[in-house]
Amino acid sequence: MPSPSGQAADRAPSAPQPETLYLGICPRGGLDELHALNRRIQAAQRPLSKDVVVFAAARTAKEALTEAERARAQGVRFPQDQLLHVTRWQEVPATRAPFVHAALGVFLAAEQQWQAVADAGGGDHAGAGAPRARAARGLGVGAAATAGSAVRRGAGAAGALRADSLDGRARARLAVVSQASAGLRREIYNHVRSLEVQAAQAARGAGAAAAATTAAASADEIRQEAALYAGVHSVWHLAHILFFDDYHATGGGASGMLTTTAASAAAFGGRQQSAAAAASAHDGKTMLEDLKQWLALNHTHDIQGQFEEIVAMVNPTSHPNFWTYIFKCLLRGQFDAATTMLELLPAYKTSDALGGGRLGGMPASLRAAVSATSTSNPVEALKALVKSMPLASAAASAGSVGGGSAQFQQRRMAWKEDVLFVFSDGRLSPLLVDERDRRHFETAFGIVAGVEATILEASTTWQEAFVALGMFVYPQLQGSDVQEMLAAVAERFAPTALLDRVQLALLEMDIPKAIRFASTLDWWLATHLVELFDKSGLLGDFEAAGTLGPVGSFGPGWAGGWAGGNAQGRDECTLSEWYRLAYADYLTSEPTLWRAALEYYASCARHGAEMLEALVPRIPLDSDVKARKLLAFCEAQARRRGGAGAAGLRAAKRQLHRVIARRAMAGGRLGEAIAHYLDGGQGQAVTALCNRLLGEYLTSGDARPFNAVVDSLHPSVVFRHERVAFLARYRDLHKLYEAQSYVQAGGLLIMLLSSNAAPRAFWRALLLDAIPLLEGEVVVFSVEDTFELMRCLEEVSARGRRSGGVRGAPTSGSGPGEADEALDVLRLALTRNLSRAMV
Amino acid sequence: MTQLTTFEAGHEDLIHGVAYDFYGTKLATCSSDQRIKVWEADDTGAWVLNEVIKARAAGLRPASSVIKVAWAHPEFGLVFASCSADRQIRVWEEQEHEQRRSGHRWVKRAELTDAKGSVHDIEFAPNHFGAKLASIGADGHLRIYEAMDPIKLHEWTLMDDIEIAPGISKESEGLFCLSWCQSRMEPQMMVVGCGRDNTARIYRQDSHNKWVAYEQLPGHGDVICDVAWAPSMGRTYHLIATACKDGHVRIFKLTDESSGSGGAAVIPQGGQVRRRFRVECVADLRDHNAEVWRVEWNITGTILSSSGDDGKVRMWKASFTEGWKCISVMGAEFDGDAPTK
């Protein structure tokens, strides 16, 4: 297919050399002097950011300079030496954040619905998709509510199609795509509207509230963003109409779009035709109607404003744009506005009775035709013609697909004959009151008659011309028609702007080209277009052929990350994932968008886990809630994936636990530290912590800090670690004392000693804890228990002698002499107890 | 690309290094004035002074420049190490309960004094290997330390001392630099740039846990000023960037051949299969056309920054088809002909 915009348009714009940001550290040409004075330039990249700090650094440590060098640099100081320049090489416009989140909400909802459809197709148990979808949702992003409701809708769709055939599943998928596309378009629209409001506020400047909401962005920036996203909306709307809207599913042959993919470029024409055929077959909603709406919504050129301006004049017909306005309305199919204007022409005013009265009894179509060809008033004729113009949409809703089409062609031909009859040479002249109106009426009739040259001449933009050609010249909008229309508008307007090129590529159904240009226009646009093209099954062949290369600096920055769709190796991923990786990377430049970035990474099957493993631990843990969210996010992501991805995410989670533990420890929250070190797989650190805690108890004799820490341990933590378990049991021992349950306390004490659960260093303390139990009225320890205690006592005494005394005990004061005394007391008590127990 | 802000470091002499912490919320600057300053980003994004640290020896040793700072992983606490021209490596930890700018906010946990010459480069090992620190300097020795108690960090043991460039005086000319391999899937490895013979080599432990030089990164025409091992992000290969005085930034790709089917490269040694990488130079970037001093990867190994004597900092990214592309440039000069100094 020849490109209407010429060969140059096919070539992707190659990224220009980046512009240099000059920091003013030295004068122009001053580098040599800078170097001679022992200075150079250096940079450091900020993690999880696009910030780079640049500064003048010392070339060589002054200690290593030669005498001459040192003499030269001695005492030379510049203020720039101490300036750190914080630069950002890539930015997301400040005003875009709400849109990024809103669009993410739609994206996630679509992912979940998609999964629900897949699950419903694969499995046979109800609601298989729902839990999976829930697991996919980790962080609570702003648009969670949207996502939630969409899950329900998704589950509903999945449920509905279980009863259906495979065709039903394809349809459900198409519905997901269509819904997502419509949702995204709504979000773009809202974004642009919101920006317009902000721009108006910024322009007013005054109000403090306005200043607060737009503090981060200047009026210029807002306007720039609004203009960019108005363009993005236009592209998206067009793509929605051409590729994603639901009517493809219900109309004729196009239902195959999801299940089959085009095998070659030749199939393109076929799809185009089927799409056009589909256009004439659903609820009176034709592609042409949609395109008219697209034009009206995206390329208005302020029709309404002009209308008001003209009508407000005392003599509207003298407005310099009076006729151009009428042409514009005709070209855009806004016939009511056009005829309203025409009726303002004083020379051609008629009484209302004339039109209706004489021809009242005839059928409507016939009446219009007759009046158009018989009236002596050119305004009436034009009015009658546009009113009676047969529309494909009306034909489609009137009858069956095939019959309606044929009937429509017939009626359209008859109508056209009428137009040509009125417009033909000699017919128009007698009707004119003023000869000066001739060329205006000729243009007006020329447009309606479908004179290509007139239409192209009267149009101000190619979009307008394209829709007008469709309306008046190619009402059936076949695939071959589109090519001719595009060729015509390209010749007349030679559009070169990026936005035009994306739109033209879409109309040409040249998906690779559309993606290439879109990736230069805006990364959000490119990423989500690719996503929905992929879900619609429209990428497969190009992906395999490797013809879908993005351009410029867009991309995740992996050499060979995406290898022409041949996603077999570990390093390669699908094209849509490649785009999502790049978009997620782009979002990391703004801390408020990190969560969105994580969600996009999370949607990447092949590389997502690795990216998350690297990024999640880098997110500052400035609150407990955030820490918990990140932990839960890692766990949810690990569960969703298997294999290496899950292992990596669990490693990231353990890393988070260890950091949290370290911070808890620094903050003196030992219980928390123990729990997180356990989850972080740091058994050794836990042992060290427990020993430290016991040691502090032994030296101070104050059980309160010890008890507080042990009481703060969650029960689930306690039995995951031997030493922690001992701490908990030892705490139980104290509780039993307090409750005066001496027999149980004694049993526990013996168990702690005999099972080797207690660290040796702590035996002495445990033994001394036995003294009160030995002195009580009740005999707590049996003969065996007493022998066990004696054995332990001897071991402790022997060790104490070897090491020259033991450290302070909790129950007595301090000092080795006293401590030995305490053991003697115990020895005596044990002997006494033995005799009591034997009785 | 924009300049967000500038701030005054206020050292009394030239700055040697600037390093962001793991999160990018703290920044340390070090200078010839023997001081290290720690900065924190406040809520508005401005950088506020946290503490000024005097990194000078207690004894009679002459005061000297702090050449570099390197942050540890936060699982070891708020910790960084500094190295100086006085041959010392010091390990510092923040005490969050102490007042900022009180002089007590950062305490010196350890002082490592094994180097015989000034220390040029230090870097903590990836955290999955524990609290380990590698250093290299003018004496041509690569040293690897490990903290005996990763919680207290007060006692560091010299685990390995590898002579990279034999027979050199303690204060040699030339630069030495190192960079750890970050991959969780690989054993301990690093790339070491040796300023004496213009080479960079991969070091890793052999079957007896001895650090040995293996592959060489070829083609350097002058002293290598910096090396940077890219985070591997689950890729099947490794990327290493080098900055060279010959004006080139080079990117090397290391592909593991011991696990592949290519049997020729597999050399059994001590009963084990010895790892062997195929080394290719996948990018040779000459844009600086003047001495290149530094190379640094971002945390996902997708963006490389380089700074050189053309007065430029360049950001590089792998593009879809055209190899490594310069996507951003920052220049030291004034824009236009401003005569001010």
Tab-separated table of C-alpha atoms in Angstrom, chain A residues 276-643:
chain	number	residue	atom	x	y	z
A	276	ALA	CA	-16.274	-1.008	7.564
A	277	ALA	CA	-18.916	-3.620	6.935
A	278	ALA	CA	-19.299	-4.002	10.612
A	279	ALA	CA	-19.719	-0.308	10.818
A	280	SER	CA	-22.897	-0.452	8.870
A	281	ALA	CA	-24.475	-3.099	10.944
A	282	HIS	CA	-24.873	-2.302	14.565
A	283	ASP	CA	-27.448	-0.215	16.308
A	284	GLY	CA	-27.244	2.442	13.683
A	285	LYS	CA	-23.761	3.157	14.900
A	286	THR	CA	-21.541	3.403	11.871
A	287	MET	CA	-17.883	4.082	11.764
A	288	LEU	CA	-18.662	7.227	9.856
A	289	GLU	CA	-20.914	8.449	12.621
A	290	ASP	CA	-18.155	7.678	15.097
A	291	LEU	CA	-15.631	9.542	13.009
A	292	LYS	CA	-17.966	12.530	12.827
A	293	GLN	CA	-18.164	12.436	16.575
A	294	TRP	CA	-14.404	12.061	16.815
A	295	LEU	CA	-13.993	15.140	14.667
A	296	ALA	CA	-16.562	17.100	16.637
A	297	LEU	CA	-14.979	16.191	19.944
A	298	ASN	CA	-11.287	16.452	19.143
A	299	HIS	CA	-10.909	18.852	16.290
A	300	THR	CA	-13.618	21.391	16.973
A	301	HIS	CA	-11.860	24.560	16.003
A	302	ASP	CA	-14.369	26.275	18.233
A	303	ILE	CA	-17.488	25.762	16.144
A	304	GLN	CA	-19.754	26.789	18.973
A	305	GLY	CA	-17.841	29.969	19.660
A	306	GLN	CA	-18.013	31.016	16.033
A	307	PHE	CA	-21.710	30.295	15.915
A	308	GLU	CA	-22.358	32.536	18.875
A	309	GLU	CA	-20.130	35.231	17.520
A	310	ILE	CA	-21.904	35.292	14.177
A	311	VAL	CA	-25.410	35.108	15.560
A	312	ALA	CA	-24.661	37.888	18.019
A	313	MET	CA	-24.054	40.345	15.208
A	314	VAL	CA	-26.724	42.790	14.076
A	315	ASN	CA	-26.251	41.593	10.572
A	316	PRO	CA	-24.816	38.092	10.863
A	317	THR	CA	-24.493	37.564	7.150
A	318	SER	CA	-21.925	40.309	6.931
A	319	HIS	CA	-19.583	38.441	9.285
A	320	PRO	CA	-16.384	37.715	7.346
A	321	ASN	CA	-16.591	34.059	8.328
A	322	PHE	CA	-20.277	33.652	7.652
A	323	TRP	CA	-19.885	31.401	4.638
A	324	THR	CA	-16.773	29.590	5.839
A	325	TYR	CA	-18.723	28.741	8.930
A	326	ILE	CA	-21.528	27.264	6.875
A	327	PHE	CA	-19.032	25.220	4.841
A	328	LYS	CA	-17.445	23.952	8.007
A	329	CYS	CA	-20.803	22.833	9.347
A	330	LEU	CA	-21.626	21.070	6.110
A	331	LEU	CA	-18.254	19.367	5.974
A	332	ARG	CA	-18.734	18.131	9.519
A	333	GLY	CA	-22.297	16.965	8.929
A	334	GLN	CA	-23.729	19.527	11.315
A	335	PHE	CA	-26.584	20.291	8.974
A	336	ASP	CA	-28.880	21.944	11.483
A	337	ALA	CA	-26.326	24.596	12.272
A	338	ALA	CA	-25.664	25.095	8.560
A	339	THR	CA	-29.320	25.547	7.632
A	340	THR	CA	-29.962	27.803	10.603
A	341	MET	CA	-27.254	30.037	9.278
A	342	LEU	CA	-28.498	29.882	5.711
A	343	GLU	CA	-31.916	30.935	6.831
A	344	LEU	CA	-30.382	34.145	8.102
A	345	LEU	CA	-29.700	35.250	4.539
A	346	PRO	CA	-32.360	37.954	4.055
A	347	ALA	CA	-32.572	37.576	0.294
A	348	TYR	CA	-33.575	33.927	0.526
A	349	LYS	CA	-36.022	34.020	3.430
A	350	THR	CA	-39.246	32.122	2.839
A	351	SER	CA	-42.457	31.738	4.747
A	352	ASP	CA	-42.762	28.469	6.630
A	353	ALA	CA	-46.115	27.626	5.075
A	354	LEU	CA	-44.582	27.171	1.668
A	355	GLY	CA	-42.479	24.138	2.475
A	356	GLY	CA	-45.070	22.046	4.296
A	357	GLY	CA	-48.449	22.983	2.828
A	358	ARG	CA	-48.146	22.193	-0.833
A	359	LEU	CA	-46.398	18.872	-0.481
A	360	GLY	CA	-48.008	17.704	2.728
A	361	GLY	CA	-49.497	14.489	1.414
A	362	MET	CA	-46.354	12.942	-0.005
A	363	PRO	CA	-44.018	10.489	1.669
A	364	ALA	CA	-41.187	12.251	3.459
A	365	SER	CA	-38.335	11.207	1.183
A	366	LEU	CA	-40.240	11.977	-1.928
A	367	ARG	CA	-41.386	15.283	-0.522
A	368	ALA	CA	-37.816	16.332	0.212
A	369	ALA	CA	-36.649	15.320	-3.226
A	370	VAL	CA	-39.412	17.096	-4.952
A	371	SER	CA	-38.918	20.254	-2.992
A	372	ALA	CA	-35.196	20.201	-3.559
A	373	THR	CA	-35.517	19.885	-7.284
A	374	SER	CA	-38.553	22.076	-7.711
A	375	THR	CA	-38.027	24.926	-5.312
A	376	SER	CA	-36.943	28.265	-6.594
A	377	ASN	CA	-34.986	29.001	-3.442
A	378	PRO	CA	-31.374	27.681	-3.262
A	379	VAL	CA	-31.453	27.726	0.555
A	380	GLU	CA	-34.603	25.622	0.555
A	381	ALA	CA	-33.066	23.296	-1.963
A	382	LEU	CA	-29.951	22.827	0.106
A	383	LYS	CA	-31.977	22.338	3.274
A	384	ALA	CA	-34.139	19.747	1.607
A	385	LEU	CA	-31.119	17.897	0.230
A	386	VAL	CA	-29.214	17.611	3.481
A	387	LYS	CA	-32.376	16.598	5.268
A	388	SER	CA	-33.086	13.825	2.829
A	389	MET	CA	-29.519	12.529	2.620
A	390	PRO	CA	-29.725	8.758	3.169
A	391	LEU	CA	-27.424	7.610	5.932
A	392	ALA	CA	-25.784	4.235	6.200
A	393	SER	CA	-26.664	4.119	9.864
A	394	ALA	CA	-30.367	4.543	9.211
A	395	ALA	CA	-30.231	1.887	6.525
A	396	ALA	CA	-28.480	-0.508	8.812
A	397	SER	CA	-30.950	-0.183	11.610
A	398	ALA	CA	-33.855	-0.456	9.199
A	399	GLY	CA	-33.181	-3.838	7.731
A	400	SER	CA	-30.936	-6.854	7.691
A	401	VAL	CA	-27.287	-6.376	6.990
A	402	GLY	CA	-27.126	-7.431	3.368
A	403	GLY	CA	-30.501	-6.132	2.260
A	404	GLY	CA	-30.063	-2.870	4.097
A	405	SER	CA	-26.793	-2.266	2.376
A	406	ALA	CA	-28.134	-2.794	-1.102
A	407	GLN	CA	-31.181	-0.721	-0.380
A	408	PHE	CA	-29.000	2.019	1.010
A	409	GLN	CA	-26.888	2.109	-2.127
A	410	GLN	CA	-29.944	2.435	-4.265
A	411	ARG	CA	-31.420	5.258	-2.236
A	412	ARG	CA	-28.122	7.022	-1.973
A	413	MET	CA	-27.762	6.930	-5.752
A	414	ALA	CA	-31.227	8.370	-6.259
A	415	TRP	CA	-30.487	11.136	-3.790
A	416	LYS	CA	-27.218	11.935	-5.464
A	417	GLU	CA	-28.989	12.313	-8.789
A	418	ASP	CA	-31.201	14.933	-7.175
A	419	VAL	CA	-28.175	16.795	-5.875
A	420	LEU	CA	-26.487	16.733	-9.203
A	421	PHE	CA	-29.713	17.866	-10.858
A	422	VAL	CA	-29.914	20.961	-8.667
A	423	PHE	CA	-26.208	21.590	-8.887
A	424	SER	CA	-25.946	21.066	-12.618
A	425	ASP	CA	-25.111	23.893	-14.976
A	426	GLY	CA	-27.808	26.372	-15.495
A	427	ARG	CA	-30.025	25.202	-12.674
A	428	LEU	CA	-28.443	27.268	-9.953
A	429	SER	CA	-28.118	30.619	-11.702
A	430	PRO	CA	-31.806	31.516	-12.012
A	431	LEU	CA	-32.288	30.813	-8.339
A	432	LEU	CA	-29.732	33.330	-7.203
A	433	VAL	CA	-31.021	36.671	-6.032
A	434	ASP	CA	-27.580	38.146	-5.903
A	435	GLU	CA	-24.924	37.022	-8.357
A	436	ARG	CA	-22.278	37.594	-5.692
A	437	ASP	CA	-23.613	34.606	-3.777
A	438	ARG	CA	-22.857	32.311	-6.660
A	439	ARG	CA	-19.458	31.029	-5.601
A	440	HIS	CA	-20.671	30.486	-2.023
A	441	PHE	CA	-23.658	28.469	-3.132
A	442	GLU	CA	-21.480	26.599	-5.576
A	443	THR	CA	-19.158	25.589	-2.790
A	444	ALA	CA	-22.030	24.589	-0.525
A	445	PHE	CA	-23.688	22.496	-3.205
A	446	GLY	CA	-20.303	21.160	-4.267
A	447	ILE	CA	-19.676	19.834	-0.782
A	448	VAL	CA	-23.047	18.146	-0.584
A	449	ALA	CA	-22.697	16.795	-4.101
A	450	GLY	CA	-19.411	15.218	-3.105
A	451	VAL	CA	-17.114	17.144	-5.431
A	452	GLU	CA	-13.774	16.049	-4.084
A	453	ALA	CA	-11.892	19.184	-5.105
A	454	THR	CA	-14.472	21.440	-3.451
A	455	ILE	CA	-14.412	19.443	-0.251
A	456	LEU	CA	-10.643	19.459	-0.069
A	457	GLU	CA	-10.571	23.153	-0.834
A	458	ALA	CA	-13.181	24.052	1.764
A	459	SER	CA	-11.653	21.964	4.552
A	460	THR	CA	-9.215	23.577	6.942
A	461	THR	CA	-7.666	20.391	8.309
A	462	TRP	CA	-7.074	16.949	6.930
A	463	GLN	CA	-9.210	15.446	9.641
A	464	GLU	CA	-12.150	17.592	8.506
A	465	ALA	CA	-11.522	16.722	4.867
A	466	PHE	CA	-11.271	13.029	5.656
A	467	VAL	CA	-14.598	12.888	7.438
A	468	ALA	CA	-16.263	15.046	4.769
A	469	LEU	CA	-14.970	12.773	2.015
A	470	GLY	CA	-16.390	9.858	3.916
A	471	MET	CA	-19.731	11.541	4.283
A	472	PHE	CA	-20.238	12.847	0.777
A	473	VAL	CA	-17.956	10.862	-1.521
A	474	TYR	CA	-17.469	7.425	0.025
A	475	PRO	CA	-20.504	6.893	2.246
A	476	GLN	CA	-19.884	3.166	2.464
A	477	LEU	CA	-16.338	3.642	3.696
A	478	GLN	CA	-14.785	0.523	2.202
A	479	GLY	CA	-11.162	-0.378	2.732
A	480	SER	CA	-10.166	0.761	-0.716
A	481	ASP	CA	-12.106	3.986	-0.174
A	482	VAL	CA	-10.041	4.774	2.901
A	483	GLN	CA	-6.847	4.477	0.908
A	484	GLU	CA	-8.110	6.896	-1.682
A	485	MET	CA	-9.387	9.295	0.939
A	486	LEU	CA	-6.048	9.245	2.723
A	487	ALA	CA	-4.181	9.799	-0.512
A	488	ALA	CA	-6.423	12.768	-1.300
A	489	VAL	CA	-6.039	14.465	2.061
A	490	ALA	CA	-2.309	13.780	2.156
A	491	GLU	CA	-1.873	15.469	-1.189
A	492	ARG	CA	-3.849	18.512	-0.160
A	493	PHE	CA	-2.552	18.972	3.398
A	494	ALA	CA	0.782	17.107	3.522
A	495	PRO	CA	0.501	16.594	7.269
A	496	THR	CA	3.846	16.203	9.019
A	497	ALA	CA	3.117	16.826	12.684
A	498	LEU	CA	3.682	13.827	14.925
A	499	LEU	CA	0.069	13.766	16.027
A	500	ASP	CA	-1.097	13.680	12.397
A	501	ARG	CA	1.283	10.863	11.630
A	502	VAL	CA	-0.020	8.711	14.440
A	503	GLN	CA	-3.592	9.318	13.336
A	504	LEU	CA	-2.819	8.663	9.686
A	505	ALA	CA	-1.002	5.458	10.561
A	506	LEU	CA	-4.047	4.311	12.509
A	507	LEU	CA	-6.350	5.102	9.597
A	508	GLU	CA	-3.984	3.234	7.303
A	509	MET	CA	-4.266	0.358	9.790
A	510	ASP	CA	-0.490	0.362	9.869
A	511	ILE	CA	-0.032	-0.725	13.463
A	512	PRO	CA	3.779	-0.826	13.535
A	513	LYS	CA	3.959	2.689	12.188
A	514	ALA	CA	1.305	3.936	14.570
A	515	ILE	CA	3.213	2.482	17.530
A	516	ARG	CA	6.494	3.941	16.328
A	517	PHE	CA	5.113	7.433	16.083
A	518	ALA	CA	3.052	7.111	19.238
A	519	SER	CA	6.177	6.190	21.199
A	520	THR	CA	7.698	9.491	20.130
A	521	LEU	CA	4.556	11.428	20.968
A	522	ASP	CA	3.865	10.100	24.441
A	523	TRP	CA	4.956	7.034	26.405
A	524	TRP	CA	1.711	6.486	28.191
A	525	LEU	CA	-0.054	6.449	24.836
A	526	ALA	CA	2.385	4.051	23.198
A	527	THR	CA	2.378	1.657	26.154
A	528	HIS	CA	-1.377	1.397	26.421
A	529	LEU	CA	-1.950	1.256	22.682
A	530	VAL	CA	0.456	-1.669	22.464
A	531	GLU	CA	-1.280	-3.270	25.417
A	532	LEU	CA	-4.709	-3.192	23.810
A	533	PHE	CA	-3.390	-4.101	20.355
A	534	ASP	CA	-1.818	-7.091	22.046
A	535	LYS	CA	-4.991	-8.061	23.856
A	536	SER	CA	-6.887	-7.686	20.591
A	537	GLY	CA	-4.501	-10.159	18.974
A	538	LEU	CA	-3.300	-7.560	16.514
A	539	LEU	CA	0.394	-7.648	17.355
A	540	GLY	CA	1.291	-11.269	16.876
A	541	ASP	CA	2.521	-11.180	13.327
A	542	PHE	CA	4.441	-7.955	13.583
A	543	GLU	CA	5.962	-9.090	16.797
A	544	ALA	CA	7.188	-12.251	15.176
A	545	ALA	CA	8.510	-10.321	12.217
A	546	GLY	CA	10.328	-7.942	14.517
A	547	THR	CA	8.967	-4.912	12.717
A	548	LEU	CA	7.759	-3.200	15.850
A	549	GLY	CA	10.664	-1.200	17.048
A	550	PRO	CA	10.077	1.851	19.155
A	551	VAL	CA	12.221	4.890	18.575
A	552	GLY	CA	14.017	7.596	20.437
A	553	SER	CA	14.933	7.209	24.036
A	554	PHE	CA	11.862	5.177	24.894
A	555	GLY	CA	12.557	1.747	26.285
A	556	PRO	CA	13.478	-0.003	29.485
A	557	GLY	CA	17.123	0.333	28.579
A	558	TRP	CA	17.978	-3.307	28.284
A	559	ALA	CA	20.305	-4.211	25.554
A	560	GLY	CA	18.462	-6.954	23.730
A	561	GLY	CA	15.607	-6.907	26.231
A	562	TRP	CA	13.012	-7.579	23.643
A	563	ALA	CA	14.023	-9.788	20.791
A	564	GLY	CA	11.506	-9.475	18.021
A	565	GLY	CA	8.826	-11.358	19.853
A	566	ASN	CA	10.865	-14.499	19.894
A	567	ALA	CA	10.426	-14.561	23.640
A	568	GLN	CA	12.112	-17.857	24.277
A	569	GLY	CA	15.259	-16.938	26.129
A	570	ARG	CA	15.298	-15.737	29.700
A	571	ASP	CA	16.290	-12.240	28.659
A	572	GLU	CA	13.398	-11.627	26.308
A	573	CYS	CA	9.835	-10.624	26.895
A	574	THR	CA	6.784	-9.800	24.845
A	575	LEU	CA	6.502	-6.433	23.172
A	576	SER	CA	3.710	-5.287	25.435
A	577	GLU	CA	5.746	-6.186	28.505
A	578	TRP	CA	8.726	-4.370	27.016
A	579	TYR	CA	6.618	-1.231	26.750
A	580	ARG	CA	5.225	-1.614	30.243
A	581	LEU	CA	8.735	-1.982	31.642
A	582	ALA	CA	9.772	1.205	29.908
A	583	TYR	CA	6.706	3.078	31.092
A	584	ALA	CA	7.154	1.864	34.661
A	585	ASP	CA	10.762	2.976	34.557
A	586	TYR	CA	9.602	6.383	33.377
A	587	LEU	CA	7.239	6.617	36.349
A	588	THR	CA	9.993	5.962	38.868
A	589	SER	CA	11.268	9.498	38.306
A	590	GLU	CA	8.520	10.801	40.577
A	591	PRO	CA	8.188	9.483	44.162
A	592	THR	CA	4.428	10.028	44.164
A	593	LEU	CA	4.224	7.629	41.211
A	594	TRP	CA	6.307	4.821	42.677
A	595	ARG	CA	3.285	2.786	43.575
A	596	ALA	CA	1.981	3.089	40.050
A	597	ALA	CA	5.408	2.052	38.763
A	598	LEU	CA	5.343	-1.021	41.017
A	599	GLU	CA	1.913	-2.001	39.728
A	600	TYR	CA	3.081	-1.799	36.141
A	601	TYR	CA	6.171	-3.823	36.988
A	602	ALA	CA	3.944	-6.297	38.776
A	603	SER	CA	2.008	-6.803	35.553
A	604	CYS	CA	5.170	-7.927	33.769
A	605	ALA	CA	5.315	-11.698	33.746
A	606	ARG	CA	8.919	-12.172	32.736
A	607	HIS	CA	10.947	-9.331	34.198
A	608	GLY	CA	8.534	-7.849	36.703
A	609	ALA	CA	9.746	-9.881	39.661
A	610	GLU	CA	13.373	-8.934	39.112
A	611	MET	CA	12.529	-5.257	38.892
A	612	LEU	CA	10.388	-5.417	42.000
A	613	GLU	CA	13.115	-7.285	43.847
A	614	ALA	CA	15.501	-4.433	43.107
A	615	LEU	CA	13.101	-1.565	43.649
A	616	VAL	CA	10.824	-2.478	46.547
A	617	PRO	CA	13.605	-2.620	49.163
A	618	ARG	CA	14.687	0.860	48.058
A	619	ILE	CA	11.417	2.507	48.928
A	620	PRO	CA	12.009	4.449	52.137
A	621	LEU	CA	10.253	2.841	55.100
A	622	ASP	CA	9.036	6.052	56.656
A	623	SER	CA	6.032	4.540	58.389
A	624	ASP	CA	4.912	1.201	59.806
A	625	VAL	CA	1.928	1.171	57.507
A	626	LYS	CA	4.161	1.557	54.481
A	627	ALA	CA	6.454	-1.193	55.719
A	628	ARG	CA	3.521	-3.541	56.194
A	629	LYS	CA	2.147	-2.681	52.765
A	630	LEU	CA	5.454	-3.388	51.100
A	631	LEU	CA	5.800	-6.715	52.905
A	632	ALA	CA	2.297	-7.702	51.901
A	633	PHE	CA	2.970	-6.583	48.346
A	634	CYS	CA	6.055	-8.801	48.108
A	635	GLU	CA	4.164	-11.760	49.509
A	636	ALA	CA	1.214	-11.289	47.155
A	637	GLN	CA	3.532	-10.952	44.182
A	638	ALA	CA	5.544	-13.993	45.220
A	639	ARG	CA	2.346	-16.036	45.487
A	640	ARG	CA	1.252	-14.992	42.046
A	641	ARG	CA	4.468	-16.197	40.519
A	642	GLY	CA	6.386	-19.383	40.769
A	643	GLY	CA	10.022	-20.256	40.448
